Tab-separated table of C-alpha atoms and ligand atoms in Angstrom:
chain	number	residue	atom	x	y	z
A	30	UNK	CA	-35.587	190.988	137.147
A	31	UNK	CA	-36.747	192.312	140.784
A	32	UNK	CA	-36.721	195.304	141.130
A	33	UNK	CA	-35.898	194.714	144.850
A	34	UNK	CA	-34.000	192.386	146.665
A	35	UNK	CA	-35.788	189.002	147.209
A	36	UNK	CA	-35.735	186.771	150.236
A	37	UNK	CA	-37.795	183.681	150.061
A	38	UNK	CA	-38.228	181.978	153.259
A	39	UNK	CA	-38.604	177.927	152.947
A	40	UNK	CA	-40.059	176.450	156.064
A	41	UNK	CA	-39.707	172.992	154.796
A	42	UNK	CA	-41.738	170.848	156.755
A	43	UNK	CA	-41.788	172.825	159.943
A	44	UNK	CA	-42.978	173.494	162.573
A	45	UNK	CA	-44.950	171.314	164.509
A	46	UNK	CA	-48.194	173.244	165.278
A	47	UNK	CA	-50.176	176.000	163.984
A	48	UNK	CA	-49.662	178.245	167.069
A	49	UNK	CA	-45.516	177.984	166.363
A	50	UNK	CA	-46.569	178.991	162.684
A	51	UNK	CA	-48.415	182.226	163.810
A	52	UNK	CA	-45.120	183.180	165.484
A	53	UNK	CA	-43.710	182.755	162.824
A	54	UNK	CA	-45.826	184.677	160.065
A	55	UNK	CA	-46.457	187.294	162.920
A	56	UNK	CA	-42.297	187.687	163.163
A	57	UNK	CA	-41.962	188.309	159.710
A	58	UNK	CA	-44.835	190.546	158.875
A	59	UNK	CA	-43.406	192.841	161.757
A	60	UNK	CA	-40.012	192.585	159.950
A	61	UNK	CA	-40.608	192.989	156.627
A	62	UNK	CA	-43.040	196.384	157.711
A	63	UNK	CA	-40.097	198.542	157.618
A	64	UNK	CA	-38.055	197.498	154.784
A	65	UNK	CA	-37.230	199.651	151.437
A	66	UNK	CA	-35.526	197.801	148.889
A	67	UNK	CA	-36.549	193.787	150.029
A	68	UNK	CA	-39.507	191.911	149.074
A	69	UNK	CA	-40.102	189.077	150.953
A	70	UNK	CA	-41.755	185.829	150.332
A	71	UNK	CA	-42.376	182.840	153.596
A	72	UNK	CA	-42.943	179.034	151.504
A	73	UNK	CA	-44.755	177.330	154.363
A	74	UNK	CA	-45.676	174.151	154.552
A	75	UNK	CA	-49.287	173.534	152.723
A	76	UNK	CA	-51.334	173.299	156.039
A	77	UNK	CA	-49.740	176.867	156.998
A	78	UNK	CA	-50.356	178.945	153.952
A	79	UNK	CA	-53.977	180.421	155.085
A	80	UNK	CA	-52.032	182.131	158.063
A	81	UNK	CA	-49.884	184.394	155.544
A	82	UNK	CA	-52.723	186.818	154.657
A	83	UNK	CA	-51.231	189.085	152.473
A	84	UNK	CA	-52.308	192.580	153.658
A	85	UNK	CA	-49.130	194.566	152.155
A	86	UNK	CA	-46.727	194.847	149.105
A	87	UNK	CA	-43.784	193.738	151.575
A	88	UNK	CA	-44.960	189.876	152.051
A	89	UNK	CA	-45.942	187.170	150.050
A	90	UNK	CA	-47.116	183.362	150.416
A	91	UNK	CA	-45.450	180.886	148.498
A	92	UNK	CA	-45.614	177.042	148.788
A	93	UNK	CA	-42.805	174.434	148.405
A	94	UNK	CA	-44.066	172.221	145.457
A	95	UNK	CA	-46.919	171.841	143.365
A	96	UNK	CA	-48.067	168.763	140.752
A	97	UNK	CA	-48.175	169.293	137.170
A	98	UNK	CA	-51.515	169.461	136.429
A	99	UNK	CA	-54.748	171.939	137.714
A	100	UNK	CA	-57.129	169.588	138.746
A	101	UNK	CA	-58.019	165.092	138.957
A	102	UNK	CA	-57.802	162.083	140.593
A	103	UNK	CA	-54.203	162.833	142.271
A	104	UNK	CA	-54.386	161.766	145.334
A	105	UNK	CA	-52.566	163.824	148.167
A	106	UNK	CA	-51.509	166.690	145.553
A	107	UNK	CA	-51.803	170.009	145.180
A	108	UNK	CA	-52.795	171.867	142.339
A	109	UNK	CA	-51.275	175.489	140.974
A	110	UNK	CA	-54.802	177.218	141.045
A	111	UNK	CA	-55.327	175.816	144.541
A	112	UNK	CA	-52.685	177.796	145.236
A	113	UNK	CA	-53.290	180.338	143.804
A	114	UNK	CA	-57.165	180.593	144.621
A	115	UNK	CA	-55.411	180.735	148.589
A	116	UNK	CA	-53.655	183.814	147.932
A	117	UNK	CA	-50.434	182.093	147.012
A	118	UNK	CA	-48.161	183.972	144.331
A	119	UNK	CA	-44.936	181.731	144.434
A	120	UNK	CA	-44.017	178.381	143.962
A	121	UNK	CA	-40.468	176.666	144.655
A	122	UNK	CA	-39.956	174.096	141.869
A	123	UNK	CA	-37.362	171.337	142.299
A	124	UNK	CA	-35.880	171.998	145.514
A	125	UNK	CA	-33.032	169.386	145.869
A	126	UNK	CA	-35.030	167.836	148.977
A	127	UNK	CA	-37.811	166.579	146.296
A	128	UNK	CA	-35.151	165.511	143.802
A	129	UNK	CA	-34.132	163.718	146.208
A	130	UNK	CA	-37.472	161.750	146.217
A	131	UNK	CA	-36.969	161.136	142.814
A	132	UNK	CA	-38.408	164.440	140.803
A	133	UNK	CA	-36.765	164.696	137.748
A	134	UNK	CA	-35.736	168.030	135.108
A	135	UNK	CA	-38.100	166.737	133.139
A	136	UNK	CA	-41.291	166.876	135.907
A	137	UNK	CA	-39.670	170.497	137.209
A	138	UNK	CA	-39.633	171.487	133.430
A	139	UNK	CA	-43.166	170.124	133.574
A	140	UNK	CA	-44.588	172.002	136.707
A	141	UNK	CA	-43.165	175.392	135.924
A	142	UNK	CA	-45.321	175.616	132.890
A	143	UNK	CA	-48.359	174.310	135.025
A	144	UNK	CA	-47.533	177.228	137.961
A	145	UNK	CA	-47.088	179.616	135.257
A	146	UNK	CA	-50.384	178.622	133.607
A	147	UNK	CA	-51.946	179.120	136.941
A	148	UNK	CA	-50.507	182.949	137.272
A	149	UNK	CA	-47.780	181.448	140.079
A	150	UNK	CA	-43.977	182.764	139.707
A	151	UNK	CA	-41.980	179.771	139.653
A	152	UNK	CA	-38.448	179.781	142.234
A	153	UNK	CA	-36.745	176.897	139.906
A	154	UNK	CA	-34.146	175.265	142.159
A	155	UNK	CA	-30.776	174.337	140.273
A	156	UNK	CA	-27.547	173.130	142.341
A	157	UNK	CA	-24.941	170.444	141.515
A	158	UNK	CA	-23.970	168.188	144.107
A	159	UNK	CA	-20.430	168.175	144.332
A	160	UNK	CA	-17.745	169.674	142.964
A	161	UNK	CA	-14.059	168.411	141.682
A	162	UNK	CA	-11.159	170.231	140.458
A	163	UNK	CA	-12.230	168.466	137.089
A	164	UNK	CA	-15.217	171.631	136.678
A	165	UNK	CA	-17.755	168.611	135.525
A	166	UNK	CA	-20.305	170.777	137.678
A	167	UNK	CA	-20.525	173.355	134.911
A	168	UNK	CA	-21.813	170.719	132.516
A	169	UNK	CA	-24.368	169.727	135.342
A	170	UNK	CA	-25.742	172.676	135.693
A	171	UNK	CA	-25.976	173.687	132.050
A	172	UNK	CA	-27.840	169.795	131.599
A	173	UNK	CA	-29.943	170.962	134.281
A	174	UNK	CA	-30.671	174.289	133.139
A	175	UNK	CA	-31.535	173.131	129.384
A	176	UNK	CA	-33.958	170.625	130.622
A	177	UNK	CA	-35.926	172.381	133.460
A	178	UNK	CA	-36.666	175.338	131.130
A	179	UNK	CA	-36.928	173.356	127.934
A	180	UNK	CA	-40.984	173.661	128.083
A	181	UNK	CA	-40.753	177.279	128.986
A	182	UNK	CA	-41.274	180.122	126.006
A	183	UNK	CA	-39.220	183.295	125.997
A	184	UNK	CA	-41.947	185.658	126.570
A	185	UNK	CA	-42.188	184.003	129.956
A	186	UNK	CA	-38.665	183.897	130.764
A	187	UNK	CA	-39.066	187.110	133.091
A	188	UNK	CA	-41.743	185.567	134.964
A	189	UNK	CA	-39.677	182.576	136.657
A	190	UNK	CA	-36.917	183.308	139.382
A	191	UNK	CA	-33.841	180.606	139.526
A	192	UNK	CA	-32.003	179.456	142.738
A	193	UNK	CA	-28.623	178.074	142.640
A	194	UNK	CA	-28.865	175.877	145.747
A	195	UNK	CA	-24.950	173.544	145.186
A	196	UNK	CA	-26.665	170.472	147.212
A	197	UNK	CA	-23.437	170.226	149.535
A	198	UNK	CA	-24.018	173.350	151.015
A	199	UNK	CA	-27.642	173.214	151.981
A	200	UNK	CA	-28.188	172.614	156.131
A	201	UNK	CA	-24.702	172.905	156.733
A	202	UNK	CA	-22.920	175.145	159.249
A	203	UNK	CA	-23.605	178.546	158.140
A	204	UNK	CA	-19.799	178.816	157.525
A	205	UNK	CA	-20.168	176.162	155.586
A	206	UNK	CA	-22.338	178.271	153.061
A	207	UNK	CA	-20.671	179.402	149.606
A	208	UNK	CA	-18.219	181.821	149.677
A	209	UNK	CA	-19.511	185.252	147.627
A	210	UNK	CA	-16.521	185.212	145.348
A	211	UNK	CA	-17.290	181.688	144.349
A	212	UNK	CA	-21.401	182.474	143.941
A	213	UNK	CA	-20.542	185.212	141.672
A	214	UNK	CA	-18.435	183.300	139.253
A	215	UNK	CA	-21.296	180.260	139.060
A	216	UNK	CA	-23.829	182.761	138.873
A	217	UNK	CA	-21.931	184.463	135.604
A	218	UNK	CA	-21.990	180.843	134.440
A	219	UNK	CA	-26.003	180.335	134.817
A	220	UNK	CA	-26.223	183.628	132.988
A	221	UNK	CA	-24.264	182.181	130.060
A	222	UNK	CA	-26.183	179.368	129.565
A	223	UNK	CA	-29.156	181.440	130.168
A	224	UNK	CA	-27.792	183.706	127.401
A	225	UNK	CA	-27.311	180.675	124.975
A	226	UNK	CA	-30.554	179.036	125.869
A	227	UNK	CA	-32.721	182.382	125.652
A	228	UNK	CA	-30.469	185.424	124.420
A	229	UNK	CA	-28.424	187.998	125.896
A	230	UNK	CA	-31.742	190.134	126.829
A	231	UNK	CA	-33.204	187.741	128.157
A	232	UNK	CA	-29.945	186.223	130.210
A	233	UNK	CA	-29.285	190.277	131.634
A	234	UNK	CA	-32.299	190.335	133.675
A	235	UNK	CA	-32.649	187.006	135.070
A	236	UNK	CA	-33.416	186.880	138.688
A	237	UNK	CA	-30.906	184.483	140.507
A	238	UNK	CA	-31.059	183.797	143.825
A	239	UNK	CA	-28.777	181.663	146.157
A	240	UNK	CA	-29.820	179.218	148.718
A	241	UNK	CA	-27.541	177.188	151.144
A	242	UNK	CA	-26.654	177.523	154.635
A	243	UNK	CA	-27.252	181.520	154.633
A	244	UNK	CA	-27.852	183.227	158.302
A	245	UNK	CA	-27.954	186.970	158.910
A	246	UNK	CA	-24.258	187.111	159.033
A	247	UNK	CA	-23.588	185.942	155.888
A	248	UNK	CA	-26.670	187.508	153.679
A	249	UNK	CA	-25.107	190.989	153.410
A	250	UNK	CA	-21.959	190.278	151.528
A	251	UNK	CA	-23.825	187.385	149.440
A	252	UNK	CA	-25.909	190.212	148.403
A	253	UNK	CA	-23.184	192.797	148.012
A	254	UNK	CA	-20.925	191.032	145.975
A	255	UNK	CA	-22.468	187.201	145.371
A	256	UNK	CA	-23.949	188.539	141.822
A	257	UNK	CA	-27.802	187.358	143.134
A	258	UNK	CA	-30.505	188.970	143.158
A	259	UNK	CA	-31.745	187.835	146.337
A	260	UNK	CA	-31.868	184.612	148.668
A	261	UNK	CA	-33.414	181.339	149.688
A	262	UNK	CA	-33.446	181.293	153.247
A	263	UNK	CA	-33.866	177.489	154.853
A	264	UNK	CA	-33.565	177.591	158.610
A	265	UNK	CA	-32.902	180.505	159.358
A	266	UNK	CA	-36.354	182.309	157.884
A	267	UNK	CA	-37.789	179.934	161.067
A	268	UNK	CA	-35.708	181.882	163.633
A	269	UNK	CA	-37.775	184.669	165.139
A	270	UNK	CA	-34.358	186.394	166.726
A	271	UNK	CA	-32.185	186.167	163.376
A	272	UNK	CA	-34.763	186.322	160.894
A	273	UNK	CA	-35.406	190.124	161.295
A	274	UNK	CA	-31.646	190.396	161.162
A	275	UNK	CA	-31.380	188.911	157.993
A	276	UNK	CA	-33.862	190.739	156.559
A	277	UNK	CA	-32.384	194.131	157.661
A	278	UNK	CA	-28.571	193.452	156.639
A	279	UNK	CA	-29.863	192.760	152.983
A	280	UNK	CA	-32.149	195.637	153.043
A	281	UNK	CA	-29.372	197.911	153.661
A	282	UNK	CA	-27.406	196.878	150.564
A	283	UNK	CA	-28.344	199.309	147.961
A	284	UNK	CA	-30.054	198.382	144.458
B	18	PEP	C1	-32.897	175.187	151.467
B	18	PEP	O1	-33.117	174.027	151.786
B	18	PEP	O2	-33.489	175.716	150.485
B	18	PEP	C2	-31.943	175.943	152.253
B	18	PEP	C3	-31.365	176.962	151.688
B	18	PEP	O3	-31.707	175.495	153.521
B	18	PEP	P1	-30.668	176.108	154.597
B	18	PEP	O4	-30.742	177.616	154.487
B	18	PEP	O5	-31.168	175.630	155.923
B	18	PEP	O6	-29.325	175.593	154.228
């Protein structure tokens, strides 16, 4: 578990030019400078990640997706250790935009153990996407769950970070995003099927973050009472008024 709060910033494929990415880097470094109890992480797109030197214990590079394997004739991938040979420290695995392009559990189960094996800290990205009265999303996310981290030993458990990301709340009206109340009871749920799958010690300091439609008005009570340890930020880690905003409304929730 972090020992902070996290925020993970994914840029998804934006922006357009590298002089809109410096803004960018240079709007978080300045707000992460102050912060106490926050770590933050920006997931640029590839061709960005050089900008995010890491020059203090308050920012980190991450990318958005990785392939399963460290080096060959892959063409248009990137490998783990290139990432990590840039700096890079974190990887998001199976973000519901690349599921969408057909990655399966069984490749996310597949490239966690490849960024691990490179030294990256996997952000595994679960999330039904819908929901009924019926509760059928508890047995999707339990699938999920068992499948992604069927490759991955115990020992490493603490080394990988999980986002519950429900699909129909990603990109949506930030009013749109989960409600806290509702976070913290599927986020007790991921913890009991991380319990079964891996134990209760194991299950007690698992680092759960939630992702979907979160803005700086809404990060503080996720935090306070949404049972996470942290977020993953979409849109609103691009905005250089809000971002900073974000940041200090979850660093002022205490650990
Ligand atoms: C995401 O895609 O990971 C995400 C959380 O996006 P947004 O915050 O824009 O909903």
């Amino acid at each position: 578990m972090n020992k902070k709060h996290l925020v993970v910033g994914n840029w998804k494929m934006n922006p357009t030019s590298i002089e809109e990415a410096r803004a960018v880097v240079a709007m978080s470094k300045k707000a992460a400078k102050n912060l106490k109890r926050t770590e933050v992480v920006i997931c640029p797109p590839f061709a960005f990640l050089h900008l995010v030197k890491v020059d203090n214990k308050k920012i980190f590079a991450g990318v958005q997706n990785v392939f399963n394997q460290p080096a060959g004739s892959f063409t248009g991938e990137i490998s783990p250790q290139m990432v990590r040979s840039l700096g890079g420290k974190y990887v998001i695995i199976g973000h519901s935009e690349r599921r969408a392009m057909g990655e399966t559990d069984e490749l996310v189960s597949q490239k966690i153990i490849a960024a691990l094996n490179a030294g990256l800290r996997p952000i595994v990205c679960i999330g039904e996407k819908t929901r009924n009265q019926s509760g059928e999303y508890l047995q999707f996310l339990r699938n999920q769950l068992s499948i992604c981290l069927s490759l991955l030993k115990k020992k490493h458990f603490s080394e990988i970070i999980i986002a519950y990301e429900p699909v129909f709340a990603i990109g949506k009206s930030f009013a749109e995003a989960m409600q806290a109340r509702e976070i913290l009871e599927t986020v007790l749920y991921i913890k009991k099927v991380l319990n079964d799958i891996f134990g209760k010690e194991s299950a007690s300091c698992a680092c759960i973050l939630y992702g979907g439609s979160v803005n700086w008005e809404n990060a503080k009570a996720i935090i306070e009472t949404g049972g996470v340890n942290g977020l993953l930020v979409g849109r609103e880690s691009l905005n250089v008024e809000t971002f900073p905003k974000l940041l200090t409304s979850v660093d002022a929730v205490s650990l």
